[in-house]
């Protein structure tokens, strides 16, 4: 299939790619742009490891063609930090040991970030529901839920640039 020009905006930077129109967004991000924080775990839209933000919404990037994301603002795990300072949710994951192998972590954090953008004062149950589309094989989820809860409660602040 003939390659096509695609312009993607990822973490505030515009990229011009010549790609097969059937390229998945996760492939464009990882293999063409080289941002490998976004993981590819299942390709069946089950695990959530590939989750990125598209215009602020958590989206499994294996479920979207890269072409469909043209004209949107995509944020990956690499884009959460500001001037070398981790985002509150990233600090919380570290402090709470909310990862073991780390394979799910980027996707989990992106889902958590989108969730917190919409839910300023969530209950534990709402947090668990909010991340139910993301699978972690290691942690048992409790540390992840505690990290999201601590972030919601304002225990980690954003460093102003
Ligand atoms: S790789 Fe996309 S949901 Fe698993
Ligand atoms: S930390 Fe290993 S899959 Fe979540």
PDB file of C-alpha atoms and ligand atoms in Angstrom:
ATOM      1  CA  UNK A   1       0.000   0.000   0.000  1.00  0.00           C
ATOM      2  CA  UNK A   2       1.272   3.458  -0.893  1.00  0.00           C
ATOM      3  CA  UNK A   3       2.626   5.476   1.981  1.00  0.00           C
ATOM      4  CA  UNK A   4       0.918   8.731   2.888  1.00  0.00           C
ATOM      5  CA  UNK A   5       2.016  11.917   4.589  1.00  0.00           C
ATOM      6  CA  UNK A   6       0.680  12.314   8.081  1.00  0.00           C
ATOM      7  CA  UNK A   7       1.204  15.157  10.535  1.00  0.00           C
ATOM      8  CA  UNK A   8       0.863  14.190  14.156  1.00  0.00           C
ATOM      9  CA  UNK A   9       1.181  16.486  17.153  1.00  0.00           C
ATOM     10  CA  UNK A  10       2.636  14.582  20.077  1.00  0.00           C
ATOM     11  CA  UNK A  11       3.555  16.243  23.363  1.00  0.00           C
ATOM     12  CA  UNK A  12       3.295  19.634  21.697  1.00  0.00           C
ATOM     13  CA  UNK A  13       5.673  18.798  18.882  1.00  0.00           C
ATOM     14  CA  UNK A  14       4.625  18.253  15.269  1.00  0.00           C
ATOM     15  CA  UNK A  15       5.952  15.218  13.410  1.00  0.00           C
ATOM     16  CA  UNK A  16       5.710  14.544   9.660  1.00  0.00           C
ATOM     17  CA  UNK A  17       5.515  10.846   8.913  1.00  0.00           C
ATOM     18  CA  UNK A  18       5.256   8.894   5.675  1.00  0.00           C
ATOM     19  CA  UNK A  19       3.390   5.807   6.672  1.00  0.00           C
ATOM     20  CA  UNK A  20       1.151   3.027   5.514  1.00  0.00           C
ATOM     21  CA  UNK A  21      -2.418   4.277   6.070  1.00  0.00           C
ATOM     22  CA  UNK A  22      -3.140   1.128   8.071  1.00  0.00           C
ATOM     23  CA  UNK A  23      -0.482   1.986  10.657  1.00  0.00           C
ATOM     24  CA  UNK A  24      -1.883   1.941  14.171  1.00  0.00           C
ATOM     25  CA  UNK A  25      -1.358   4.981  16.358  1.00  0.00           C
ATOM     26  CA  UNK A  26       0.679   2.897  18.809  1.00  0.00           C
ATOM     27  CA  UNK A  27       2.995   1.902  15.944  1.00  0.00           C
ATOM     28  CA  UNK A  28       3.375   5.503  14.792  1.00  0.00           C
ATOM     29  CA  UNK A  29       4.215   6.663  18.311  1.00  0.00           C
ATOM     30  CA  UNK A  30       6.661   3.875  19.114  1.00  0.00           C
ATOM     31  CA  UNK A  31       8.180   2.816  15.803  1.00  0.00           C
ATOM     32  CA  UNK A  32       8.070   6.010  13.724  1.00  0.00           C
ATOM     33  CA  UNK A  33       8.398   8.738  16.352  1.00  0.00           C
ATOM     34  CA  UNK A  34      10.431   6.692  18.811  1.00  0.00           C
ATOM     35  CA  UNK A  35       8.509   7.422  22.006  1.00  0.00           C
ATOM     36  CA  UNK A  36       8.663   3.982  23.567  1.00  0.00           C
ATOM     37  CA  UNK A  37       7.069   4.866  26.898  1.00  0.00           C
ATOM     38  CA  UNK A  38       3.794   3.821  25.289  1.00  0.00           C
ATOM     39  CA  UNK A  39       3.708   0.009  25.435  1.00  0.00           C
ATOM     40  CA  UNK A  40       2.105  -2.533  23.164  1.00  0.00           C
ATOM     41  CA  UNK A  41       0.769  -5.372  25.262  1.00  0.00           C
ATOM     42  CA  UNK A  42      -2.083  -7.181  23.541  1.00  0.00           C
ATOM     43  CA  UNK A  43      -3.302  -5.530  20.320  1.00  0.00           C
ATOM     44  CA  UNK A  44      -6.812  -6.631  21.243  1.00  0.00           C
ATOM     45  CA  UNK A  45      -7.783  -3.444  23.075  1.00  0.00           C
ATOM     46  CA  UNK A  46      -7.712  -5.377  26.346  1.00  0.00           C
ATOM     47  CA  UNK A  47      -4.682  -4.417  28.427  1.00  0.00           C
ATOM     48  CA  UNK A  48      -4.479  -0.614  28.311  1.00  0.00           C
ATOM     49  CA  UNK A  49      -0.669  -0.559  28.166  1.00  0.00           C
ATOM     50  CA  UNK A  50      -0.880   1.543  25.000  1.00  0.00           C
ATOM     51  CA  UNK A  51      -3.094   4.262  26.503  1.00  0.00           C
ATOM     52  CA  UNK A  52      -2.349   7.847  25.482  1.00  0.00           C
ATOM     53  CA  UNK A  53      -4.344  11.040  25.747  1.00  0.00           C
ATOM     54  CA  UNK A  54      -6.023  12.344  22.614  1.00  0.00           C
ATOM     55  CA  UNK A  55      -7.345  15.846  23.230  1.00  0.00           C
ATOM     56  CA  UNK A  56      -7.285  14.980  26.918  1.00  0.00           C
ATOM     57  CA  UNK A  57      -9.221  11.720  26.635  1.00  0.00           C
ATOM     58  CA  UNK A  58      -7.614   8.386  27.493  1.00  0.00           C
ATOM     59  CA  UNK A  59      -7.531   6.274  24.319  1.00  0.00           C
ATOM     60  CA  UNK A  60      -5.996   2.867  23.699  1.00  0.00           C
ATOM     61  CA  UNK A  61      -3.649   3.693  20.857  1.00  0.00           C
ATOM     62  CA  UNK A  62      -3.846   0.168  19.412  1.00  0.00           C
ATOM     63  CA  UNK A  63      -7.515   0.821  18.698  1.00  0.00           C
ATOM     64  CA  UNK A  64      -6.942   3.859  16.473  1.00  0.00           C
ATOM     65  CA  UNK A  65      -5.300   4.312  13.096  1.00  0.00           C
ATOM     66  CA  UNK A  66      -2.590   6.937  13.163  1.00  0.00           C
ATOM     67  CA  UNK A  67      -4.430   8.727  10.328  1.00  0.00           C
ATOM     68  CA  UNK A  68      -7.473   9.138  12.570  1.00  0.00           C
ATOM     69  CA  UNK A  69      -5.394  11.108  15.077  1.00  0.00           C
ATOM     70  CA  UNK A  70      -4.313  13.797  12.614  1.00  0.00           C
ATOM     71  CA  UNK A  71      -5.318  17.243  13.858  1.00  0.00           C
ATOM     72  CA  UNK A  72      -5.506  16.162  17.495  1.00  0.00           C
ATOM     73  CA  UNK A  73      -3.219  16.826  20.455  1.00  0.00           C
ATOM     74  CA  UNK A  74      -1.665  13.561  21.580  1.00  0.00           C
ATOM     75  CA  UNK A  75       0.030  13.231  24.947  1.00  0.00           C
ATOM     76  CA  UNK A  76       2.182  10.271  25.897  1.00  0.00           C
ATOM     77  CA  UNK A  77       3.818   9.442  29.219  1.00  0.00           C
ATOM     78  CA  UNK A  78       6.898  11.354  28.082  1.00  0.00           C
ATOM     79  CA  UNK A  79       4.772  14.486  27.731  1.00  0.00           C
ATOM     80  CA  UNK A  80       3.513  14.652  31.311  1.00  0.00           C
ATOM     81  CA  UNK A  81       6.687  16.056  32.811  1.00  0.00           C
ATOM     82  CA  UNK A  82       7.361  19.774  32.566  1.00  0.00           C
ATOM     83  CA  UNK A  83      10.920  21.124  32.325  1.00  0.00           C
ATOM     84  CA  UNK A  84      12.312  17.909  33.747  1.00  0.00           C
ATOM     85  CA  UNK A  85       9.827  17.803  36.623  1.00  0.00           C
ATOM     86  CA  UNK A  86       7.558  14.809  36.877  1.00  0.00           C
ATOM     87  CA  UNK A  87       3.806  15.336  36.980  1.00  0.00           C
ATOM     88  CA  UNK A  88       2.095  14.786  40.343  1.00  0.00           C
ATOM     89  CA  UNK A  89       0.661  11.438  39.236  1.00  0.00           C
ATOM     90  CA  UNK A  90       4.133  10.249  38.215  1.00  0.00           C
ATOM     91  CA  UNK A  91       5.622  11.271  41.580  1.00  0.00           C
ATOM     92  CA  UNK A  92       2.778   9.530  43.381  1.00  0.00           C
ATOM     93  CA  UNK A  93       3.375   6.272  41.488  1.00  0.00           C
ATOM     94  CA  UNK A  94       7.034   6.359  42.500  1.00  0.00           C
ATOM     95  CA  UNK A  95       6.340   7.172  46.159  1.00  0.00           C
ATOM     96  CA  UNK A  96       3.691   4.473  46.468  1.00  0.00           C
ATOM     97  CA  UNK A  97       5.691   1.823  44.632  1.00  0.00           C
ATOM     98  CA  UNK A  98       2.779   1.546  42.212  1.00  0.00           C
ATOM     99  CA  UNK A  99       4.662  -0.616  39.744  1.00  0.00           C
ATOM    100  CA  UNK A 100       6.837  -3.699  39.637  1.00  0.00           C
ATOM    101  CA  UNK A 101       7.820  -4.710  36.107  1.00  0.00           C
ATOM    102  CA  UNK A 102       6.536  -1.330  34.862  1.00  0.00           C
ATOM    103  CA  UNK A 103       5.011  -2.606  31.642  1.00  0.00           C
ATOM    104  CA  UNK A 104       1.533  -1.341  32.456  1.00  0.00           C
ATOM    105  CA  UNK A 105       2.724   1.836  34.142  1.00  0.00           C
ATOM    106  CA  UNK A 106       2.691   4.376  31.316  1.00  0.00           C
ATOM    107  CA  UNK A 107      -0.781   3.349  30.229  1.00  0.00           C
ATOM    108  CA  UNK A 108      -2.000   3.227  33.806  1.00  0.00           C
ATOM    109  CA  UNK A 109      -0.668   6.718  34.476  1.00  0.00           C
ATOM    110  CA  UNK A 110      -2.276   8.150  31.338  1.00  0.00           C
ATOM    111  CA  UNK A 111      -5.615   6.605  32.280  1.00  0.00           C
ATOM    112  CA  UNK A 112      -5.231   7.925  35.826  1.00  0.00           C
ATOM    113  CA  UNK A 113      -4.384  11.398  34.549  1.00  0.00           C
ATOM    114  CA  UNK A 114      -7.460  11.543  32.317  1.00  0.00           C
ATOM    115  CA  UNK A 115      -9.566  10.198  35.167  1.00  0.00           C
ATOM    116  CA  UNK A 116      -8.288  12.817  37.611  1.00  0.00           C
ATOM    117  CA  UNK A 117      -8.878  15.585  35.087  1.00  0.00           C
ATOM    118  CA  UNK A 118     -12.579  14.704  35.253  1.00  0.00           C
ATOM    119  CA  UNK A 119     -12.836  13.545  38.873  1.00  0.00           C
ATOM    120  CA  UNK A 120     -11.390  15.925  41.415  1.00  0.00           C
ATOM    121  CA  UNK A 121     -12.573  14.109  44.533  1.00  0.00           C
ATOM    122  CA  UNK A 122     -13.046  10.424  43.665  1.00  0.00           C
ATOM    123  CA  UNK A 123     -13.883   7.632  46.057  1.00  0.00           C
ATOM    124  CA  UNK A 124     -11.710   4.519  46.119  1.00  0.00           C
ATOM    125  CA  UNK A 125     -14.426   2.655  44.268  1.00  0.00           C
ATOM    126  CA  UNK A 126     -14.554   5.331  41.546  1.00  0.00           C
ATOM    127  CA  UNK A 127     -10.776   5.096  41.153  1.00  0.00           C
ATOM    128  CA  UNK A 128     -11.010   1.317  40.764  1.00  0.00           C
ATOM    129  CA  UNK A 129     -13.736   1.737  38.152  1.00  0.00           C
ATOM    130  CA  UNK A 130     -11.698   4.442  36.418  1.00  0.00           C
ATOM    131  CA  UNK A 131      -8.750   2.128  35.819  1.00  0.00           C
ATOM    132  CA  UNK A 132     -10.693  -1.035  35.080  1.00  0.00           C
ATOM    133  CA  UNK A 133      -9.639  -0.938  31.412  1.00  0.00           C
ATOM    134  CA  UNK A 134      -5.968  -1.230  32.386  1.00  0.00           C
ATOM    135  CA  UNK A 135      -4.491  -4.565  33.406  1.00  0.00           C
ATOM    136  CA  UNK A 136      -1.572  -4.919  35.810  1.00  0.00           C
ATOM    137  CA  UNK A 137      -0.203  -8.402  36.298  1.00  0.00           C
ATOM    138  CA  UNK A 138       2.128  -7.454  39.155  1.00  0.00           C
ATOM    139  CA  UNK A 139       0.896  -5.058  41.794  1.00  0.00           C
ATOM    140  CA  UNK A 140      -2.535  -6.244  42.867  1.00  0.00           C
ATOM    141  CA  UNK A 141      -3.724  -2.685  42.130  1.00  0.00           C
ATOM    142  CA  UNK A 142      -3.791  -1.451  45.751  1.00  0.00           C
ATOM    143  CA  UNK A 143      -0.634   0.641  45.448  1.00  0.00           C
ATOM    144  CA  UNK A 144      -1.903   2.084  42.161  1.00  0.00           C
ATOM    145  CA  UNK A 145      -5.211   3.060  43.736  1.00  0.00           C
ATOM    146  CA  UNK A 146      -3.394   4.633  46.703  1.00  0.00           C
ATOM    147  CA  UNK A 147      -1.178   6.641  44.350  1.00  0.00           C
ATOM    148  CA  UNK A 148      -4.169   7.967  42.411  1.00  0.00           C
ATOM    149  CA  UNK A 149      -5.992   8.750  45.655  1.00  0.00           C
ATOM    150  CA  UNK A 150      -2.990  10.660  47.022  1.00  0.00           C
ATOM    151  CA  UNK A 151      -2.786  12.671  43.808  1.00  0.00           C
ATOM    152  CA  UNK A 152      -6.492  13.495  43.953  1.00  0.00           C
ATOM    153  CA  UNK A 153      -6.044  14.665  47.543  1.00  0.00           C
ATOM    154  CA  UNK A 154      -3.387  17.131  46.391  1.00  0.00           C
ATOM    155  CA  UNK A 155      -0.420  15.472  48.127  1.00  0.00           C
ATOM    156  CA  UNK A 156       1.720  16.036  45.024  1.00  0.00           C
ATOM    157  CA  UNK A 157       1.908  19.404  43.385  1.00  0.00           C
ATOM    158  CA  UNK A 158       2.850  20.454  39.918  1.00  0.00           C
ATOM    159  CA  UNK A 159       6.076  22.399  39.580  1.00  0.00           C
ATOM    160  CA  UNK A 160       5.252  25.707  37.897  1.00  0.00           C
ATOM    161  CA  UNK A 161       7.395  26.558  34.920  1.00  0.00           C
TER     162      UNK A 161
HETATM  163  S1  LIG B   1      -1.880  -2.952  23.408  1.00  0.00           S
HETATM  164 FE1  LIG B   1      -3.584  -1.624  23.300  1.00  0.00          FE
HETATM  165  S2  LIG B   1      -4.956  -2.315  24.809  1.00  0.00           S
HETATM  166 FE2  LIG B   1      -3.301  -3.734  24.903  1.00  0.00          FE
HETATM  167  S1  LIG B   2       3.757  -3.364  37.090  1.00  0.00           S
HETATM  168 FE1  LIG B   2       3.956  -5.192  35.906  1.00  0.00          FE
HETATM  169  S2  LIG B   2       2.148  -5.221  34.718  1.00  0.00           S
HETATM  170 FE2  LIG B   2       1.829  -3.599  36.126  1.00  0.00          FE
END
